[in-house]
CSV table of C-alpha atoms in Angstrom, one decimal:
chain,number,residue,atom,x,y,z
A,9,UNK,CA,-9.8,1.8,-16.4
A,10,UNK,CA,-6.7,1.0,-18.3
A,11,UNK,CA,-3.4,0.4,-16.0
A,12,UNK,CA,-1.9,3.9,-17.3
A,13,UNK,CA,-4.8,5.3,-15.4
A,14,UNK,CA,-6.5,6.4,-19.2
A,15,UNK,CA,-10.2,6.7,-18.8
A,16,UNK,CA,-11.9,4.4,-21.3
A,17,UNK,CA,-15.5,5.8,-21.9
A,18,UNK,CA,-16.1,9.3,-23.4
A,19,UNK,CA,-16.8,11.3,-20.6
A,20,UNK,CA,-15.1,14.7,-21.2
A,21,UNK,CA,-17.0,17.1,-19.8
A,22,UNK,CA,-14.3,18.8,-16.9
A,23,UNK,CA,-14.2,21.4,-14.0
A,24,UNK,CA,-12.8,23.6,-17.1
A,25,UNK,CA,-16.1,24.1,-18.6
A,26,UNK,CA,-17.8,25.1,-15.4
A,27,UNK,CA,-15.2,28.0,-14.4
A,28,UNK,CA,-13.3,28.0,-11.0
A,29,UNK,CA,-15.7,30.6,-8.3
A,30,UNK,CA,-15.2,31.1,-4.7
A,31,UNK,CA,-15.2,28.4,-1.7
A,32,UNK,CA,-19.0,30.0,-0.6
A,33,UNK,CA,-20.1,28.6,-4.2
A,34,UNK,CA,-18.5,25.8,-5.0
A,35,UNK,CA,-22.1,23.9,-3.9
A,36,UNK,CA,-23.9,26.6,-6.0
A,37,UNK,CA,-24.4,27.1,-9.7
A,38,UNK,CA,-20.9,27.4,-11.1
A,39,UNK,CA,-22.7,27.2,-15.2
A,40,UNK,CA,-25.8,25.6,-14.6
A,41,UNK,CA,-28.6,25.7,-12.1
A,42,UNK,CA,-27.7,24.0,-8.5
A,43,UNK,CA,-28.9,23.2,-5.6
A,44,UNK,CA,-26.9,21.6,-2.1
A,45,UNK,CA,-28.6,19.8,0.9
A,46,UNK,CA,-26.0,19.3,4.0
A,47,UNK,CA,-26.3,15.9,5.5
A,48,UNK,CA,-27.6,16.7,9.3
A,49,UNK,CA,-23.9,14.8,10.3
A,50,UNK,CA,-21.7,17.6,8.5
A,51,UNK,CA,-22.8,20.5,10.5
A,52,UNK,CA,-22.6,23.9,8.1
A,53,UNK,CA,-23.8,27.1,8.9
A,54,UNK,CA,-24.1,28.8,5.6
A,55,UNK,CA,-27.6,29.0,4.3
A,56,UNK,CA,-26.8,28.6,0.7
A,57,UNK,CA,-26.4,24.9,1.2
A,58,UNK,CA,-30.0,24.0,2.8
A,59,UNK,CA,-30.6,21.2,5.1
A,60,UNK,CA,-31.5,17.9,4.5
A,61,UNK,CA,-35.4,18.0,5.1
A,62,UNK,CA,-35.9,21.0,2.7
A,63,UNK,CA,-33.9,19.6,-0.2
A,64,UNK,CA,-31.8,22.8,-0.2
A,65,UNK,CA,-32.0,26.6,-0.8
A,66,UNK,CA,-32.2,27.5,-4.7
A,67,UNK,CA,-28.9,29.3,-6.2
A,68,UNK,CA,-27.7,30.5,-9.0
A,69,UNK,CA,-29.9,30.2,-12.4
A,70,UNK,CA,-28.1,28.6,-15.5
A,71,UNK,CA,-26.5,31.2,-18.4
A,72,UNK,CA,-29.3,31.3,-20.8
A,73,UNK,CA,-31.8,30.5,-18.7
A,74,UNK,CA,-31.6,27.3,-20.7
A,75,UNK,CA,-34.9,24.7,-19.8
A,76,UNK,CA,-34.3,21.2,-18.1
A,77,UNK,CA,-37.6,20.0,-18.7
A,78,UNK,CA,-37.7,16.3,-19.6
A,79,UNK,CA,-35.3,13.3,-18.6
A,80,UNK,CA,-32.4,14.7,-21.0
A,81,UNK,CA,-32.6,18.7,-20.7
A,82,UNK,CA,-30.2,21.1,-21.4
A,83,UNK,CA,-30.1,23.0,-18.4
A,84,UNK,CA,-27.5,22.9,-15.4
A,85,UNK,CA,-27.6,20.2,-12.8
A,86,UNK,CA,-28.6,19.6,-8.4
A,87,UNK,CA,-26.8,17.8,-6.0
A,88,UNK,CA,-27.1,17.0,-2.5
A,89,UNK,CA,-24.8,16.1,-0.2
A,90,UNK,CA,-25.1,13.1,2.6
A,91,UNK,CA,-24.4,9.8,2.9
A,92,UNK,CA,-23.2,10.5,6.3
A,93,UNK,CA,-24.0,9.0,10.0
A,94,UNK,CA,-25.1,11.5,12.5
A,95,UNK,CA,-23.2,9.4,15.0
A,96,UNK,CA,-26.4,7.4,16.9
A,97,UNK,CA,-25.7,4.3,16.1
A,98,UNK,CA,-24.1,3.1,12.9
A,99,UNK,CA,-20.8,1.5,12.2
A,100,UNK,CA,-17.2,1.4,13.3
A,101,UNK,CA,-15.4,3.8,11.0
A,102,UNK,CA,-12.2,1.6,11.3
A,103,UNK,CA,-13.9,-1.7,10.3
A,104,UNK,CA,-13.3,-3.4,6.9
A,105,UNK,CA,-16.3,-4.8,4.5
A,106,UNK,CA,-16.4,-7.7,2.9
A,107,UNK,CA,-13.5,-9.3,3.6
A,108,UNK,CA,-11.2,-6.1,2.6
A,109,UNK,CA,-7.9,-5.4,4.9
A,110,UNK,CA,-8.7,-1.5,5.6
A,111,UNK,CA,-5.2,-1.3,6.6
A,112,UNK,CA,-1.7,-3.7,5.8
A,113,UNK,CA,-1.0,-6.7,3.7
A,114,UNK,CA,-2.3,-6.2,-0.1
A,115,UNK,CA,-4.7,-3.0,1.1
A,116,UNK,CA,-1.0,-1.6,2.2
A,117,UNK,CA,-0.6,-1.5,-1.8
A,118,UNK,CA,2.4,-3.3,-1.4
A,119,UNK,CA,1.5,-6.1,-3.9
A,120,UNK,CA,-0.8,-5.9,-7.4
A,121,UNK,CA,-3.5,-8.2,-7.0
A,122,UNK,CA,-4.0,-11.4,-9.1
A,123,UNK,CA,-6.9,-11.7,-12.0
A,124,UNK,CA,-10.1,-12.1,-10.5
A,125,UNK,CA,-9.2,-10.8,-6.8
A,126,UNK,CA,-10.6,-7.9,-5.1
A,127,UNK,CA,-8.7,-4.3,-6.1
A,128,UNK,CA,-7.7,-3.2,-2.6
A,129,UNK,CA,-5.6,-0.2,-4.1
A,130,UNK,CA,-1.8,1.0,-4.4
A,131,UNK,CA,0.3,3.6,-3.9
A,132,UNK,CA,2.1,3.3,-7.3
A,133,UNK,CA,1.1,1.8,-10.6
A,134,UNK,CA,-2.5,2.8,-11.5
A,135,UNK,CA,-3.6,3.2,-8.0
A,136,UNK,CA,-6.0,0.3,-7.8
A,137,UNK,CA,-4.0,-2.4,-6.7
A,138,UNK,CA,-4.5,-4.9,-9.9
A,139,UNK,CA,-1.6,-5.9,-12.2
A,140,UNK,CA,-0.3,-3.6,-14.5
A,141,UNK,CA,-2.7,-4.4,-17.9
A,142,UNK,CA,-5.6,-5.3,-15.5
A,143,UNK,CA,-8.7,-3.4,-15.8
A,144,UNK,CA,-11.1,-3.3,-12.8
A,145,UNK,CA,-14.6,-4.4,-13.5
A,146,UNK,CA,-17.9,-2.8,-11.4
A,147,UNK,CA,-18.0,-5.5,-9.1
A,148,UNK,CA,-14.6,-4.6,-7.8
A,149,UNK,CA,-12.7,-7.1,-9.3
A,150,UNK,CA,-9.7,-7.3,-11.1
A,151,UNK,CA,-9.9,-8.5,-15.2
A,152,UNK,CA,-13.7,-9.4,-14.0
A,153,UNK,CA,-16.6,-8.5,-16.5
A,154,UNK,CA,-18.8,-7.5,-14.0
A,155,UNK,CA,-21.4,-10.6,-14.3
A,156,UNK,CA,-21.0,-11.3,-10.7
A,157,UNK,CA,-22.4,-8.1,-9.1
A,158,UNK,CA,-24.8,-8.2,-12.4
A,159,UNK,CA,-23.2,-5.3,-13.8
A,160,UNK,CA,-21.7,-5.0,-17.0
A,161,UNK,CA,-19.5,-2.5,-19.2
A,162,UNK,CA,-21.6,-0.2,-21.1
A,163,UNK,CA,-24.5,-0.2,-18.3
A,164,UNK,CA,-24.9,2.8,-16.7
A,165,UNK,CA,-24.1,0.8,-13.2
A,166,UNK,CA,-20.9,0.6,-14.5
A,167,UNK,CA,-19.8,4.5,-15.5
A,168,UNK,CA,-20.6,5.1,-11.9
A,169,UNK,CA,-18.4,2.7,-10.3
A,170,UNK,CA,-15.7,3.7,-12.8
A,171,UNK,CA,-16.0,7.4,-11.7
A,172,UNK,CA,-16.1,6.6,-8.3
A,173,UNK,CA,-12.8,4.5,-8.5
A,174,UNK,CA,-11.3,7.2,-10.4
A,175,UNK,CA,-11.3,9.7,-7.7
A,176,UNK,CA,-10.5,6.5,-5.2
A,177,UNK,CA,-7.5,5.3,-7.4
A,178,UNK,CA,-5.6,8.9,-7.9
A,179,UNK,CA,-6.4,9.6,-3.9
A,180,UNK,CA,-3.9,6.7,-3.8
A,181,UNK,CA,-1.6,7.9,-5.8
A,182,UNK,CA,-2.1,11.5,-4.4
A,183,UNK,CA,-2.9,13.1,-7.8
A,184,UNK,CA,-6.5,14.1,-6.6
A,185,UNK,CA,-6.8,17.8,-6.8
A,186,UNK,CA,-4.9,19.1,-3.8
A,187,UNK,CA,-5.9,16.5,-1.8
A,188,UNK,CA,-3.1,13.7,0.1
A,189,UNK,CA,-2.3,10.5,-1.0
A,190,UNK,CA,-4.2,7.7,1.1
A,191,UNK,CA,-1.9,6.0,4.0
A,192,UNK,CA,-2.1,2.7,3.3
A,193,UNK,CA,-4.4,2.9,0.0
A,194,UNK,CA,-8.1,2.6,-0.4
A,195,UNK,CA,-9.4,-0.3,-2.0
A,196,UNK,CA,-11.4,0.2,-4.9
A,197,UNK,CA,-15.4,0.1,-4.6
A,198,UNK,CA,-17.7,-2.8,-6.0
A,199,UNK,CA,-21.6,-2.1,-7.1
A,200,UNK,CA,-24.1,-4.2,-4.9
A,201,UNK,CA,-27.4,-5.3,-6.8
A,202,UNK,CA,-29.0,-5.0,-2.7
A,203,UNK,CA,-27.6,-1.9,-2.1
A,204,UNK,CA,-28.8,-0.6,-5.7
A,205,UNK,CA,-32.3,-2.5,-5.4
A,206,UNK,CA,-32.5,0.0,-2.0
A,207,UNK,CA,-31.0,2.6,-3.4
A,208,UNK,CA,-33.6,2.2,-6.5
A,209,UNK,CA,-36.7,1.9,-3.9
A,210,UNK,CA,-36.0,5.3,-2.1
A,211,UNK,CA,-35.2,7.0,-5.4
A,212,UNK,CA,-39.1,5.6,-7.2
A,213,UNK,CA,-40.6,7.0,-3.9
A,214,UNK,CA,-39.1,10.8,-4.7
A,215,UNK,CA,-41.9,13.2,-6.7
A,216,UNK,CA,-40.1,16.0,-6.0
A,217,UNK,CA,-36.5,16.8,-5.1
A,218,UNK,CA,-37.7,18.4,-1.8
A,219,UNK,CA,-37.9,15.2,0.0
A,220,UNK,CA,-34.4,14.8,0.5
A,221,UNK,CA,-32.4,12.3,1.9
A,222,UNK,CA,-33.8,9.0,2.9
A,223,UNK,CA,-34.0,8.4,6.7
A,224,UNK,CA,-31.1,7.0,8.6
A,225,UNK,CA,-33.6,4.2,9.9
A,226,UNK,CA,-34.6,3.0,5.7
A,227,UNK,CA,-30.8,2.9,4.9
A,228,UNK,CA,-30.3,0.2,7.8
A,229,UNK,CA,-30.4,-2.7,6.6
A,230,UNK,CA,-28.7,-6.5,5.1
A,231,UNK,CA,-27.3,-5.6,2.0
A,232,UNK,CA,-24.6,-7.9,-0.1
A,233,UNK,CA,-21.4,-7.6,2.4
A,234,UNK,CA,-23.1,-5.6,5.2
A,235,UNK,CA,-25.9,-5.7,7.8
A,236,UNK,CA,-26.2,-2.0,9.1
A,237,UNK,CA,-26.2,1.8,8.1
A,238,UNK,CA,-25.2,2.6,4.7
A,239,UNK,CA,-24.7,6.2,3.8
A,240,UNK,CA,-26.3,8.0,1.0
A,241,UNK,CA,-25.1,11.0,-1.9
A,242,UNK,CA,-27.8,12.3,-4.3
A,243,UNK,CA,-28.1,14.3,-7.8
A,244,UNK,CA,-30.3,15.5,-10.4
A,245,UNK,CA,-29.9,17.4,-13.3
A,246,UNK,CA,-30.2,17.2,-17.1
A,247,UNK,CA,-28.2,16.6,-20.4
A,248,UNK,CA,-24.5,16.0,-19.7
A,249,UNK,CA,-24.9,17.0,-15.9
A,250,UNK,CA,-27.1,13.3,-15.4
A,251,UNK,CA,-23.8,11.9,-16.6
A,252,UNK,CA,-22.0,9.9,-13.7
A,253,UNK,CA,-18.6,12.1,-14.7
A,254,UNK,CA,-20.4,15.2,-14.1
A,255,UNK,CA,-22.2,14.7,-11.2
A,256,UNK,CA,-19.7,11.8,-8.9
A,257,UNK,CA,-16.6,12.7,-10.2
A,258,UNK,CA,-17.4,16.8,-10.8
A,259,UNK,CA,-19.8,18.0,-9.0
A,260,UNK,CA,-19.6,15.3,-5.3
A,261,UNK,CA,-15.9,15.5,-5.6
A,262,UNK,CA,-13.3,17.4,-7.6
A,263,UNK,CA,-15.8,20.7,-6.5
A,264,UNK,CA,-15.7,19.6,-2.7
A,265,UNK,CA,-12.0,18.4,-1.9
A,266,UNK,CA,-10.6,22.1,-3.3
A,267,UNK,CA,-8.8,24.1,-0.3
A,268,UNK,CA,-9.9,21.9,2.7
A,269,UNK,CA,-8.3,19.1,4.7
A,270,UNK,CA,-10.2,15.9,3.8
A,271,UNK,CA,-12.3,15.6,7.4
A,272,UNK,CA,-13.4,19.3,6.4
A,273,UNK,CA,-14.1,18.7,2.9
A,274,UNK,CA,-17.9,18.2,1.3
A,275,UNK,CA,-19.9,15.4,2.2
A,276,UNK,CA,-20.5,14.1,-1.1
A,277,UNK,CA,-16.9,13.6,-1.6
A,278,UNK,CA,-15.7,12.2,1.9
A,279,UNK,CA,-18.7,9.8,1.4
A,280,UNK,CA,-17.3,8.9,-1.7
A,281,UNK,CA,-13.9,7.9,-0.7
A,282,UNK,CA,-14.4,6.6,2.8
A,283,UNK,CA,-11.9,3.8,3.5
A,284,UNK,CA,-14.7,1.4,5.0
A,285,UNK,CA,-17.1,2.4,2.0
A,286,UNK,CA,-16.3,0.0,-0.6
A,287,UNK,CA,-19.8,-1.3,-1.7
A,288,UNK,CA,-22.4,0.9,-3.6
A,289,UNK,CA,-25.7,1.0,-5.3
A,290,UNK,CA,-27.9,3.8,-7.0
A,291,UNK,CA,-31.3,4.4,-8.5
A,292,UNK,CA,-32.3,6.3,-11.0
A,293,UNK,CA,-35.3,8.3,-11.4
A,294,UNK,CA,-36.5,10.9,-14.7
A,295,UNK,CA,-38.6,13.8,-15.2
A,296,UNK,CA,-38.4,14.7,-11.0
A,297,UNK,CA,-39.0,18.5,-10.9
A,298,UNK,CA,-36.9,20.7,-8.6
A,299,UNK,CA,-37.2,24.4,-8.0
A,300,UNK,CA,-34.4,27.1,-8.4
A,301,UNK,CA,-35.3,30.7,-7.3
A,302,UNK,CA,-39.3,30.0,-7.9
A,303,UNK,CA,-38.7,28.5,-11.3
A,304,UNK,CA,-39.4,24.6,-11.6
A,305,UNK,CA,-37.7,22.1,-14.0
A,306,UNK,CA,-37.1,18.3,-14.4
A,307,UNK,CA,-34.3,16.5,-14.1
A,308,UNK,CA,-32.8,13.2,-14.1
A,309,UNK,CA,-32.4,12.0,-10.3
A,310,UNK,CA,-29.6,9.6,-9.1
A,311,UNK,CA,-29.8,8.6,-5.4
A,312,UNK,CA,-26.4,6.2,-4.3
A,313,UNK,CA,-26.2,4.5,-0.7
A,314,UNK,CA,-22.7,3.1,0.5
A,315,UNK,CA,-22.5,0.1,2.6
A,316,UNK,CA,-20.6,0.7,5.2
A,317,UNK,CA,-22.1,4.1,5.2
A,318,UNK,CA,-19.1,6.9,6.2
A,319,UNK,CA,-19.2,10.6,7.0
A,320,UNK,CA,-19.2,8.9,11.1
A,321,UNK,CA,-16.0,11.3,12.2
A,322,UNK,CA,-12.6,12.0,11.4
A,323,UNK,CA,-10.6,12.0,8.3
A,324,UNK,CA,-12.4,10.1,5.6
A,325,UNK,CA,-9.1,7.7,4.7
């Protein structure tokens, strides 16, 4: 990301194109075929969204009936939401990672960070923390080229730490849909080749998108920067909806923070900018069929885990 906040890939597809409809759908179809899991730690009693053990309730079918069959199809998109701790065990949600201040000195965002330190966020500038010119690399860094979390610009790796520190880096700033400004900022996340080797393993193992989440028990483990529970956020779709804009920055966030405080807010999205979750990894997975009111397509799959996982109570920053 540039230090005027510009994105710097071509990832265009917005909220725009998929129409604005009521609270009780915003984990439904919108323009394309969706389906919702709720992680077992954010209790909701609406049946739309499914649980975590079924994989979700079908929705709404796409306009067209257009086909997703096949890695790349045309049709609409599925996402689940998780990543969360049911509260039996796990982490302290006020604890830092990896040597990150969750609170004070430069995570404060009193001070830009140097070239080649960590992008612990601001409340002014660009958000992320790095001097104004910098651009923050996947691993977290700022003017890195990602070669020390093994993850470079143009790898898909990359686009989806970039669209998670999008939503991370205007949270700070407090241009995220209606949602308030961080206080002190979030630091920006970094990819871990662990967590993603994980994150990879669980995903190889789906055949169909009915399995659901991992268990809490598989996502504790040593990764990178922490030994413990990592949380976990998962997609599937086709086309532009396997895109890491559509489906982290979309679908897992700008479609859960809308008219909620941020402890209330979908699970994908408080995952996703949880102070204390600033590591991430994610698999990918093709042709995994999913069913939508008794019709069954294939779609692209993308399972992420978090490290230190989030979702374990209270406001998310």
């Amino acid at each position: 990301m540039t230090a005027d906040g510009s994105r710097r890939h071509g990832l265009t597809q917005g909220l725009s194109n998929y129409g604005r409809p009521s609270r009780a759908f915003f984990l439904c179809a919108l323009a394309g075929l969706f389906i919702a899991c709720s992680s077992p730690e954010k209790d909701n009693d609406d049946p739309d969204e499914g649980d975590t053990s079924s994989g979700g309730d079908a929705t709404t079918d796409a306009p067209g009936g257009s086909d997703t069959t096949g890695p790349l199809g045309t049709g609409g998109r599925l996402a689940g939401s998780g990543g969360s701790l049911d509260g039996s065990g796990g982490d302290n949600a006020n604890e830092g990672s990896g040597g990150q201040s969750s609170g004070g000195g430069d995570g404060s965002g009193g001070a830009d960070t140097s070239s080649g330190e960590r992008a612990l966020g601001s409340s002014d500038g660009d958000g992320t923390g790095c001097a104004e010119g910098s651009v923050v690399d996947a691993c977290g860094i700022c003017d890195g080229d990602g070669s020390g979390c093994d993850c470079l610009e143009g790898q898909l790796c990359w686009d989806i730490v970039f669209e998670h520190n999008e939503v991370r880096r205007e949270i700070n700033l407090g241009i995220f849909s209606d949602q308030p400004a961080a206080t002190p900022p979030i630091a920006m996340v970094g990819w871990d080749p662990l967590i993603a080797a994980k994150a990879q393993e669980y995903t190889s193992s789906i055949d169909d998108w009915s399995q659901g989440h991992s268990s809490q028990q598989f996502r504790t483990y040593q990764s990178t920067h922490h030994d413990g529970y990592h949380g976990e956020n998962m997609a599937i779709g086709g086309g532009e909806y396997a895109e890491p804009q559509a489906f982290v920055y979309n679908a897992w966030c700008l479609e859960e923070a809308q008219g909620c405080e941020p402890a209330s807010c979908g699970g994908h999205y408080t995952q996703v900018v949880w102070r204390q979750s600033v590591w991430i990894g994610c698999g990918r997975k093709d042709d995994v069929p999913f069913e939508v009111e008794g019709q069954t397509y294939e779609g692209t799959l993308t399972v992420c885990q978090y490290g230190p996982g989030g979702n374990s109570g209270g406001d998310p920053y």
